CSV table of C-alpha atoms and ligand atoms in Angstrom, one decimal:
chain,number,residue,atom,x,y,z
A,270,MET,CA,60.5,112.3,159.4
A,271,THR,CA,58.3,110.3,161.4
A,272,ASP,CA,56.5,107.3,161.0
A,273,PRO,CA,52.8,108.0,162.0
A,274,ASN,CA,52.1,104.3,162.2
A,275,LEU,CA,54.3,103.9,165.4
A,276,THR,CA,51.5,103.8,167.9
A,277,PHE,CA,51.9,101.8,171.1
A,278,PRO,CA,49.3,100.6,173.6
A,279,LYS,CA,47.3,102.9,176.0
A,280,GLY,CA,49.7,103.8,178.9
A,281,PHE,CA,52.6,102.9,177.2
A,282,LEU,CA,55.3,105.6,178.9
A,283,PHE,CA,57.7,107.3,176.9
A,284,GLY,CA,60.5,109.1,178.4
A,285,ALA,CA,64.2,109.5,178.7
A,286,ALA,CA,66.7,108.2,181.0
A,287,THR,CA,69.8,109.8,183.0
A,288,ALA,CA,71.9,109.0,185.9
A,289,SER,CA,73.1,111.2,188.9
A,290,TYR,CA,76.9,111.0,188.4
A,291,GLN,CA,76.5,111.4,184.7
A,292,ILE,CA,74.5,115.0,184.6
A,293,GLU,CA,74.3,116.2,188.0
A,294,GLY,CA,78.0,117.9,188.6
A,295,ALA,CA,78.0,119.8,192.0
A,296,VAL,CA,80.1,117.1,193.7
A,297,THR,CA,81.1,119.0,196.6
A,298,GLU,CA,78.0,121.0,196.9
A,299,ASP,CA,75.5,120.8,199.9
A,300,GLY,CA,77.1,118.1,201.7
A,301,ARG,CA,77.6,115.5,198.9
A,302,THR,CA,80.9,113.4,199.9
A,303,PRO,CA,82.6,111.4,197.1
A,304,SER,CA,81.6,108.5,195.3
A,305,ILE,CA,84.0,105.7,193.7
A,306,TRP,CA,83.4,107.6,190.4
A,307,ASP,CA,84.9,110.9,191.8
A,308,THR,CA,87.7,108.6,192.9
A,309,PHE,CA,88.2,106.8,189.7
A,310,SER,CA,87.8,109.7,187.6
A,311,HIS,CA,90.3,111.9,189.5
A,312,THR,CA,92.8,109.0,189.1
A,313,PRO,CA,94.9,109.8,186.0
A,314,GLY,CA,94.5,107.5,183.1
A,315,ARG,CA,91.3,106.0,184.3
A,316,VAL,CA,89.0,107.8,182.2
A,317,LEU,CA,89.5,109.0,178.5
A,318,GLY,CA,91.1,112.5,178.5
A,319,ASP,CA,90.9,112.3,182.4
A,320,ASP,CA,87.7,113.7,182.3
A,321,ASN,CA,85.3,113.6,185.5
A,322,GLY,CA,81.6,114.4,186.7
A,323,ASP,CA,82.8,117.7,188.6
A,324,VAL,CA,80.6,119.9,186.6
A,325,ALA,CA,79.2,117.3,183.9
A,326,ALA,CA,76.0,118.7,182.4
A,327,ASP,CA,75.4,121.1,185.6
A,328,HIS,CA,71.9,119.6,186.0
A,329,TYR,CA,72.0,120.1,189.9
A,330,HIS,CA,71.9,123.9,189.3
A,331,ARG,CA,69.9,123.5,186.0
A,332,MET,CA,67.1,120.8,187.1
A,333,ARG,CA,64.0,123.2,186.4
A,334,ASP,CA,65.3,124.2,183.0
A,335,ASP,CA,65.9,120.4,182.1
A,336,VAL,CA,62.5,119.5,183.4
A,337,ALA,CA,61.1,122.2,181.1
A,338,LEU,CA,63.0,120.7,178.1
A,339,MET,CA,61.2,117.5,179.0
A,340,THR,CA,58.0,119.0,178.9
A,341,GLN,CA,58.9,120.7,175.5
A,342,LEU,CA,59.4,117.1,174.2
A,343,GLY,CA,56.2,115.8,175.7
A,344,LEU,CA,57.9,113.3,177.8
A,345,GLN,CA,55.5,111.2,179.9
A,346,SER,CA,58.0,109.8,182.3
A,347,TYR,CA,61.7,110.7,183.3
A,348,ARG,CA,63.9,108.0,184.6
A,349,PHE,CA,66.8,109.4,186.9
A,350,SER,CA,69.1,108.3,189.9
A,351,ILE,CA,69.7,109.2,193.3
A,352,ALA,CA,73.2,109.6,194.4
A,353,TRP,CA,73.6,107.9,197.6
A,354,PRO,CA,76.5,110.0,198.8
A,355,ARG,CA,74.2,113.1,198.2
A,356,VAL,CA,71.4,111.6,200.4
A,357,GLN,CA,73.7,109.9,203.2
A,358,PRO,CA,77.3,111.3,203.1
A,359,GLY,CA,79.6,108.4,203.3
A,360,GLY,CA,76.8,105.6,203.0
A,361,SER,CA,76.0,105.3,206.6
A,362,GLY,CA,74.9,107.2,209.6
A,363,ALA,CA,73.1,110.5,209.4
A,364,PHE,CA,71.1,111.7,206.4
A,365,ASN,CA,71.4,114.7,204.5
A,366,GLN,CA,68.4,116.8,204.3
A,367,LYS,CA,69.8,119.1,201.2
A,368,GLY,CA,70.6,116.1,199.2
A,369,ILE,CA,67.0,114.6,199.9
A,370,ASP,CA,65.5,118.2,199.3
A,371,PHE,CA,67.0,118.2,195.7
A,372,TYR,CA,65.4,114.8,194.4
A,373,SER,CA,62.2,116.0,196.5
A,374,SER,CA,62.2,119.3,194.6
A,375,LEU,CA,63.0,117.1,191.2
A,376,VAL,CA,59.8,115.0,191.8
A,377,ASP,CA,57.5,117.7,192.4
A,378,GLU,CA,58.9,119.5,189.4
A,379,LEU,CA,58.2,116.5,187.2
A,380,LEU,CA,54.9,115.8,188.7
A,381,ASP,CA,54.1,119.5,188.3
A,382,HIS,CA,54.7,118.9,184.4
A,383,ASP,CA,52.6,115.7,184.2
A,384,ILE,CA,56.2,113.6,184.1
A,385,ARG,CA,56.0,110.3,185.9
A,386,PRO,CA,59.0,109.8,188.2
A,387,ILE,CA,61.1,106.6,187.7
A,388,ALA,CA,63.8,106.5,190.4
A,389,THR,CA,66.6,104.3,190.4
A,390,LEU,CA,68.4,103.9,194.0
A,391,TYR,CA,71.9,103.0,192.6
A,392,HIS,CA,73.3,103.6,189.3
A,393,TRP,CA,77.2,103.2,190.4
A,394,ASP,CA,78.0,106.0,192.3
A,395,LEU,CA,78.8,104.1,195.7
A,396,PRO,CA,80.1,105.9,198.5
A,397,GLN,CA,83.8,106.1,198.9
A,398,GLU,CA,84.1,104.9,202.4
A,399,LEU,CA,82.0,101.9,201.7
A,400,GLU,CA,84.6,101.0,198.9
A,401,ASP,CA,87.3,101.6,201.4
A,402,ARG,CA,85.8,99.0,203.5
A,403,GLY,CA,85.5,96.4,200.6
A,404,GLY,CA,83.0,97.7,198.3
A,405,TRP,CA,80.4,95.3,196.9
A,406,ALA,CA,82.8,92.6,197.6
A,407,ASN,CA,82.0,93.2,201.0
A,408,ARG,CA,78.6,92.1,202.6
A,409,ALA,CA,78.3,95.1,204.7
A,410,THR,CA,77.7,97.0,201.6
A,411,ALA,CA,74.4,95.4,201.0
A,412,GLN,CA,73.4,95.8,204.4
A,413,ALA,CA,74.0,99.5,204.3
A,414,PHE,CA,72.0,99.7,201.1
A,415,ALA,CA,68.6,98.8,203.1
A,416,PRO,CA,68.4,102.0,205.3
A,417,TYR,CA,69.3,104.3,202.4
A,418,ALA,CA,66.5,102.7,200.4
A,419,ALA,CA,64.2,102.9,203.3
A,420,ARG,CA,64.9,106.8,203.9
A,421,VAL,CA,64.4,107.8,200.3
A,422,ALA,CA,61.3,105.9,200.0
A,423,GLU,CA,59.7,107.4,203.1
A,424,THR,CA,60.9,110.8,201.8
A,425,LEU,CA,59.8,110.8,198.1
A,426,GLY,CA,56.9,108.3,198.7
A,427,ASP,CA,54.1,107.7,196.7
A,428,ARG,CA,55.3,110.4,194.3
A,429,VAL,CA,57.6,108.2,192.7
A,430,HIS,CA,55.9,106.0,190.0
A,431,VAL,CA,58.4,103.1,189.6
A,432,TRP,CA,61.1,102.4,191.9
A,433,THR,CA,64.4,100.8,190.7
A,434,THR,CA,66.9,99.4,193.1
A,435,LEU,CA,69.9,98.8,190.7
A,436,ASN,CA,71.0,99.7,187.4
A,437,GLU,CA,72.9,97.2,185.7
A,438,PRO,CA,74.5,95.2,188.5
A,439,TRP,CA,76.4,93.3,185.6
A,440,CYS,CA,78.3,96.6,185.1
A,441,SER,CA,78.9,97.1,188.8
A,442,ALA,CA,80.3,93.6,189.3
A,443,TYR,CA,82.5,92.6,186.4
A,444,LEU,CA,83.5,96.0,185.0
A,445,GLY,CA,84.1,97.3,188.5
A,446,TYR,CA,85.8,94.4,190.0
A,447,ALA,CA,86.9,91.9,187.3
A,448,SER,CA,88.1,93.8,184.1
A,449,GLY,CA,88.6,97.1,186.1
A,450,VAL,CA,87.5,99.4,183.5
A,451,HIS,CA,84.6,101.1,185.5
A,452,ALA,CA,85.3,102.1,189.4
A,453,PRO,CA,86.7,101.2,191.4
A,454,GLY,CA,88.7,99.5,189.0
A,455,ARG,CA,89.4,96.3,190.8
A,456,THR,CA,90.8,93.2,189.0
A,457,ASP,CA,89.7,89.9,190.9
A,458,GLY,CA,87.3,87.4,189.6
A,459,ALA,CA,86.4,86.3,193.0
A,460,ASP,CA,85.7,89.9,194.0
A,461,ALA,CA,83.4,90.2,191.2
A,462,LEU,CA,81.5,87.1,191.8
A,463,ALA,CA,81.0,88.2,195.3
A,464,ALA,CA,80.1,91.6,194.4
A,465,VAL,CA,77.4,89.9,191.8
A,466,HIS,CA,75.9,88.4,195.2
A,467,HIS,CA,76.1,91.4,197.3
A,468,LEU,CA,74.4,93.4,194.8
A,469,ASN,CA,71.8,90.6,194.4
A,470,LEU,CA,71.4,91.0,198.4
A,471,ALA,CA,71.2,94.6,198.2
A,472,HIS,CA,68.4,94.4,195.8
A,473,GLY,CA,66.4,91.9,198.1
A,474,LEU,CA,67.0,94.1,201.1
A,475,ALA,CA,65.9,97.6,199.2
A,476,ILE,CA,63.0,96.0,197.9
A,477,GLN,CA,62.0,94.9,201.3
A,478,ALA,CA,62.7,98.2,202.5
A,479,ILE,CA,60.6,100.0,200.0
A,480,ARG,CA,57.5,97.9,200.4
A,481,ALA,CA,57.8,98.4,204.3
A,482,GLU,CA,57.4,102.1,203.5
A,483,LEU,CA,55.2,102.0,200.7
A,484,PRO,CA,53.2,98.8,200.4
A,485,SER,CA,51.4,99.6,197.1
A,486,ALA,CA,54.8,100.7,195.2
A,487,THR,CA,55.6,99.7,192.0
A,488,VAL,CA,59.4,97.9,192.5
A,489,SER,CA,61.6,96.7,190.0
A,490,VAL,CA,65.3,96.3,188.8
A,491,THR,CA,67.3,97.1,185.7
A,492,HIS,CA,69.3,94.7,183.9
A,493,ASN,CA,71.6,95.0,180.7
A,494,LEU,CA,70.6,91.7,179.7
A,495,HIS,CA,72.8,90.3,177.0
A,496,VAL,CA,71.7,88.9,173.7
A,497,ILE,CA,74.5,86.7,172.6
A,498,HIS,CA,74.3,84.3,169.6
A,499,PRO,CA,76.8,81.6,168.8
A,500,ALA,CA,79.3,82.3,165.9
A,501,ASP,CA,78.4,78.6,164.6
A,502,PRO,CA,75.1,77.5,166.0
A,503,ALA,CA,76.0,74.0,164.9
A,504,SER,CA,79.2,74.1,167.1
A,505,GLU,CA,79.0,72.5,170.6
A,506,ASP,CA,82.0,74.6,171.6
A,507,ASP,CA,80.4,78.1,170.5
A,508,LEU,CA,77.1,76.8,172.2
A,509,ASP,CA,79.0,76.1,175.3
A,510,ILE,CA,80.5,79.6,175.5
A,511,VAL,CA,77.2,81.2,174.8
A,512,ARG,CA,75.8,79.0,177.9
A,513,ARG,CA,78.4,80.3,180.2
A,514,LEU,CA,78.0,83.9,179.0
A,515,ASP,CA,74.3,83.7,179.8
A,516,ALA,CA,74.9,82.2,182.9
A,517,LEU,CA,77.3,84.8,184.2
A,518,GLY,CA,75.6,87.8,182.2
A,519,ASN,CA,71.9,87.0,182.8
A,520,ARG,CA,70.9,84.3,185.0
A,521,ALA,CA,73.3,85.4,187.7
A,522,PHE,CA,71.0,88.2,188.3
A,523,LEU,CA,67.7,86.7,187.2
A,524,GLY,CA,68.3,83.3,188.7
A,525,PRO,CA,68.2,84.4,192.3
A,526,GLU,CA,66.0,87.4,192.0
A,527,LEU,CA,63.0,85.9,190.0
A,528,ASP,CA,63.5,82.1,190.7
A,529,GLY,CA,65.3,82.1,194.2
A,530,ALA,CA,68.5,80.3,193.1
A,531,TYR,CA,71.7,80.6,191.4
A,532,PRO,CA,71.9,78.3,188.4
A,533,GLU,CA,74.0,75.2,189.1
A,534,ASP,CA,75.8,75.6,185.9
A,535,LEU,CA,77.4,79.2,187.0
A,536,ILE,CA,78.6,77.5,190.6
A,537,ALA,CA,80.2,74.8,188.7
A,538,ASP,CA,81.6,77.0,185.7
A,539,THR,CA,83.2,79.2,188.3
A,540,ALA,CA,84.4,76.6,191.0
A,541,ALA,CA,87.8,77.5,190.1
A,542,VAL,CA,87.5,81.0,190.9
A,543,THR,CA,85.3,80.7,194.2
A,544,ASP,CA,83.2,78.6,196.1
A,545,TRP,CA,80.3,80.7,196.5
A,546,SER,CA,80.6,80.7,200.5
A,547,PHE,CA,79.8,84.3,200.5
A,548,VAL,CA,75.9,83.0,199.8
A,549,ARG,CA,74.7,82.6,203.6
A,550,ASP,CA,71.4,80.9,204.7
A,551,GLY,CA,68.3,82.9,204.0
A,552,ASP,CA,70.0,85.2,201.4
A,553,LEU,CA,68.3,83.6,198.3
A,554,GLU,CA,64.9,84.2,200.2
A,555,THR,CA,65.8,87.8,200.7
A,556,ILE,CA,66.9,88.3,196.9
A,557,HIS,CA,63.9,86.4,195.8
A,558,GLN,CA,61.2,89.4,196.4
A,559,PRO,CA,58.0,89.8,194.1
A,560,LEU,CA,58.8,92.4,191.2
A,561,ASP,CA,56.1,94.4,189.6
A,562,LEU,CA,58.5,95.3,186.8
A,563,LEU,CA,61.4,94.3,185.1
A,564,GLY,CA,63.9,97.0,183.6
A,565,VAL,CA,65.9,96.1,180.5
A,566,ASN,CA,68.5,98.1,179.2
A,567,TYR,CA,69.5,97.3,175.4
A,568,TYR,CA,72.1,98.5,173.3
A,569,THR,CA,73.5,95.6,171.1
A,570,THR,CA,73.9,92.0,170.4
A,571,SER,CA,77.2,90.1,170.2
A,572,ILE,CA,78.4,86.9,168.7
A,573,ALA,CA,80.7,84.6,170.5
A,574,ARG,CA,82.7,81.5,169.6
A,575,ARG,CA,85.3,79.5,171.5
A,576,TRP,CA,88.8,80.7,170.7
A,577,ASP,CA,90.9,78.3,168.9
A,578,GLY,CA,94.1,79.6,170.9
A,579,VAL,CA,95.6,80.9,167.6
A,580,SER,CA,93.6,83.3,165.4
A,581,GLU,CA,93.1,87.0,166.3
A,582,ARG,CA,90.9,87.3,169.3
A,583,HIS,CA,88.3,90.2,170.4
A,584,LEU,CA,88.1,90.3,174.2
A,585,ASP,CA,86.4,93.3,174.3
A,586,ASP,CA,82.5,93.3,173.7
A,587,GLY,CA,82.3,97.0,173.7
A,588,HIS,CA,83.3,98.2,177.1
A,589,GLN,CA,86.6,99.1,176.8
A,590,GLU,CA,89.8,96.9,176.3
A,591,SER,CA,91.4,95.7,179.4
A,592,GLU,CA,94.1,93.3,180.2
A,593,HIS,CA,91.4,91.6,182.6
A,594,LEU,CA,88.3,89.8,181.5
A,595,ALA,CA,85.0,90.9,182.5
A,596,TRP,CA,83.6,87.4,181.9
A,597,VAL,CA,85.0,85.8,184.8
A,598,GLY,CA,86.3,82.3,184.1
A,599,VAL,CA,85.5,82.3,180.6
A,600,ASP,CA,89.1,82.5,179.4
A,601,ASP,CA,88.4,80.9,176.1
A,602,VAL,CA,86.0,83.5,174.6
A,603,ASP,CA,86.3,85.4,171.2
A,604,PHE,CA,84.0,88.1,170.4
A,605,VAL,CA,83.4,88.0,166.7
A,606,ARG,CA,82.9,91.1,165.2
A,607,PRO,CA,80.1,90.9,162.1
A,608,PRO,CA,80.0,93.6,159.4
A,609,GLY,CA,77.4,96.2,159.9
A,610,LEU,CA,76.9,99.9,161.1
A,611,ARG,CA,78.3,100.3,164.6
A,612,THR,CA,77.8,103.3,166.9
A,613,ALA,CA,80.5,105.6,168.3
A,614,MET,CA,81.1,103.1,171.1
A,615,GLY,CA,81.9,100.0,168.4
A,616,TRP,CA,78.5,98.5,169.3
A,617,LEU,CA,76.6,96.9,166.6
A,618,VAL,CA,73.3,98.4,165.5
A,619,ASP,CA,70.8,95.3,165.6
A,620,PRO,CA,67.2,96.2,166.4
A,621,ALA,CA,65.9,92.7,165.8
A,622,GLY,CA,68.0,92.2,169.0
A,623,LEU,CA,65.6,94.2,170.9
A,624,THR,CA,62.7,92.4,169.9
A,625,GLU,CA,64.2,88.9,170.5
A,626,LEU,CA,65.3,90.1,174.2
A,627,LEU,CA,61.7,91.5,175.0
A,628,VAL,CA,60.0,88.4,173.5
A,629,ARG,CA,62.0,86.0,175.2
A,630,THR,CA,62.4,87.5,178.4
A,631,SER,CA,58.4,88.1,178.4
A,632,ALA,CA,57.7,84.5,177.5
A,633,ALA,CA,60.1,83.1,180.1
A,634,HIS,CA,58.5,85.3,183.0
A,635,PRO,CA,55.0,85.7,182.3
A,636,GLY,CA,53.0,88.1,184.6
A,637,LEU,CA,56.1,90.1,185.0
A,638,PRO,CA,55.8,93.5,182.6
A,639,LEU,CA,59.0,94.8,181.0
A,640,MET,CA,60.1,98.4,180.4
A,641,VAL,CA,62.8,99.3,178.2
A,642,THR,CA,64.7,101.4,180.8
A,643,GLU,CA,67.6,102.5,178.5
A,644,ASN,CA,68.1,102.4,174.7
A,645,GLY,CA,70.1,104.9,172.7
A,646,ALA,CA,73.1,105.6,170.7
A,647,ALA,CA,76.2,107.3,170.8
A,648,PHE,CA,77.5,109.0,167.4
A,649,GLU,CA,80.0,111.6,166.5
A,650,ASP,CA,77.5,114.4,166.1
A,651,THR,CA,78.3,117.9,164.5
A,652,VAL,CA,76.7,121.1,164.9
A,653,ASP,CA,75.8,123.0,161.4
A,654,ALA,CA,76.6,126.5,160.8
A,655,ASP,CA,72.9,127.3,161.6
A,656,GLY,CA,73.6,125.5,165.0
A,657,GLN,CA,71.3,122.7,164.5
A,658,VAL,CA,72.5,118.8,165.2
A,659,ARG,CA,71.3,116.8,162.2
A,660,ASP,CA,72.1,113.4,164.0
A,661,ASP,CA,70.4,111.4,161.3
A,662,LEU,CA,72.2,108.1,162.6
A,663,ARG,CA,70.7,108.4,165.9
A,664,VAL,CA,67.3,109.5,164.4
A,665,ASP,CA,67.4,106.0,162.2
A,666,TYR,CA,68.6,104.3,165.8
A,667,VAL,CA,65.6,105.5,168.0
A,668,ARG,CA,63.3,105.0,164.9
A,669,THR,CA,64.2,101.5,164.3
A,670,HIS,CA,64.3,100.5,167.9
A,671,LEU,CA,60.9,101.8,168.9
A,672,GLN,CA,59.6,99.7,165.8
A,673,ALA,CA,61.3,96.8,167.5
A,674,VAL,CA,59.5,97.4,170.7
A,675,LYS,CA,56.4,97.7,168.6
A,676,ASP,CA,57.3,94.4,167.0
A,677,ALA,CA,57.7,92.7,170.5
A,678,ILE,CA,54.5,93.9,171.8
A,679,ASP,CA,52.9,92.6,168.7
A,680,ALA,CA,54.5,89.2,169.1
A,681,GLY,CA,53.0,89.2,172.7
A,682,ALA,CA,55.8,90.7,174.7
A,683,ASP,CA,54.2,92.9,177.8
A,684,VAL,CA,56.1,96.1,177.5
A,685,ARG,CA,55.1,99.1,179.5
A,686,GLY,CA,57.5,101.9,178.3
A,687,TYR,CA,60.5,103.0,176.8
A,688,GLN,CA,63.0,105.5,178.5
A,689,LEU,CA,65.4,106.7,175.8
A,690,TRP,CA,69.0,106.9,176.9
A,691,SER,CA,69.9,109.6,177.1
A,692,LEU,CA,68.0,113.0,177.6
A,693,LEU,CA,71.1,114.8,177.6
A,694,ASP,CA,75.0,114.4,176.6
A,695,ASN,CA,76.5,113.4,179.7
A,696,PHE,CA,79.7,111.9,181.4
A,697,GLU,CA,79.8,108.5,179.7
A,698,TRP,CA,81.9,106.6,182.5
A,699,ALA,CA,85.4,105.6,181.0
A,700,TRP,CA,84.7,107.2,177.7
A,701,GLY,CA,84.3,110.6,179.6
A,702,TYR,CA,82.6,113.6,177.3
A,703,GLU,CA,83.8,111.9,174.3
A,704,ARG,CA,80.8,109.9,173.5
A,705,ARG,CA,77.7,111.5,173.1
A,706,PHE,CA,74.3,109.7,173.7
A,707,GLY,CA,72.0,112.7,174.2
A,708,ILE,CA,69.0,113.7,172.2
A,709,ILE,CA,70.0,117.2,173.4
A,710,ARG,CA,73.2,118.6,172.8
A,711,VAL,CA,75.1,120.0,175.7
A,712,ASP,CA,77.9,122.4,175.0
A,713,TYR,CA,80.3,122.0,178.0
A,714,ASP,CA,82.0,125.1,177.7
A,715,THR,CA,78.3,127.2,177.8
A,716,GLN,CA,76.3,124.6,179.4
A,717,GLU,CA,73.8,125.5,176.6
A,718,ARG,CA,71.5,123.1,175.3
A,719,THR,CA,70.1,122.2,171.9
A,720,LEU,CA,67.4,119.7,170.7
A,721,LYS,CA,69.2,117.4,168.3
A,722,ASP,CA,66.8,116.0,165.2
A,723,SER,CA,66.5,113.0,167.3
A,724,ALA,CA,64.9,114.9,170.0
A,725,LYS,CA,62.3,116.3,167.6
A,726,LEU,CA,61.8,112.9,166.1
A,727,TYR,CA,61.0,111.5,169.4
A,728,ALA,CA,58.7,114.1,170.4
A,729,GLN,CA,56.9,113.6,167.1
A,730,VAL,CA,56.5,109.8,167.8
A,731,ILE,CA,55.3,110.8,171.3
A,732,ARG,CA,52.6,113.1,169.9
A,733,ALA,CA,51.5,110.6,167.1
A,734,SER,CA,51.0,107.9,169.5
A,735,ALA,CA,49.4,110.1,172.4
B,973,LIG,C1,74.6,101.8,180.3
B,973,LIG,C2,74.6,102.9,181.5
B,973,LIG,C3,74.4,104.1,181.3
B,973,LIG,C4,75.0,104.5,180.0
B,973,LIG,C5,74.6,103.7,178.8
B,973,LIG,C6,75.4,103.9,177.6
B,973,LIG,O1,75.3,100.6,180.5
B,973,LIG,O2,73.7,102.1,182.5
B,973,LIG,O3,74.7,104.9,182.4
B,973,LIG,O4,76.4,104.7,180.2
B,973,LIG,O5,75.1,102.2,179.1
């Protein structure tokens, strides 16, 4: 079932990824206070089936067993996130030793099993109190992030292999504040762009805080960089739409973080929405911190064209329909749906897009190593009579995408690892438990874990490459 030729450079890290709210459960235990996702998921109608993360995969209580499963698969790294409201209830003031202890034990458990910890400080579970004071549209949220980052860095210290400030700030800003399909569910384009800036600022402040504690730490940020092609490469209109999406989706983050400036076309394109006066003197210097690694999450590609105002139109590029557009100010976009295999999320399966993204990003930022920090697929799994999950589509997805990473490396991209999304079936945000991304099945009635065929394939690839 495996391709023994899939061998990767020495030191390449094969791992799997999860996020705190999606797996931990135990939302009221040991001093944790609500995050925006607790509030959002408990608001009827926000999440499919009104599911919530109260129990999720119960990882908070099963952490050691889950690490044992990682060991069984031969994982070399594990990317997890830290729940801010567990470590610092309410997002300001006193820290919660019990919350810190949980992550400290997780890190020790990983190291005891030769698994390198890749820690993300923010994977969307903002303390609700900070949202009540304006959330990411409020500059104070970015400032509050620094002491939290410092405290986590001080406690977990050099036991963490890679530090990641933010996961996919594109989603936090645009899905949280423009289309409203993610927590906190707000729908104001100007707030979304303010959120973009304050997330960038939080990133810069957190990098400074981590470096102050741990001068030799490996620091990074993870983005869901978009690969968007024009429907008609000869159409000026379509090319212009792609340029605008690229500005909002990619350059709004990479511009200030890697080059110290917001793209001029982004500011011009969004002038009717905001004057960007939330960018204050000195902010760009703060955001523009040297990075040791760039995390790239990849699932799919999209095709965009300028909407003619008449034909049927798709505004949703796979994140859930909303009356409000995630792409602030691009009111004339139409996402074309090409034929081809799609996952249960409706996302086109396109491994070549991953090669393109890695090669292009690596070439644009020489000297900055990349890591695939998420890649994977939701499919409708079935449990056979013998208890096995023969998830052939996911097996193919993983194999072809690993091949795509290998192709990118062969084409010159500097890619240091692959963290498969996801270790476990989990709470898939607005889609609740309906969408399963795990290579390990979770039976939500019993919390029993079952290795799917994709987990076995992945273990074989890791063994063959080692
Ligand atoms: C990414 C998120 C991750 C997971 C996958 C499917 O956008 O970072 O938490 O939901 O999508």
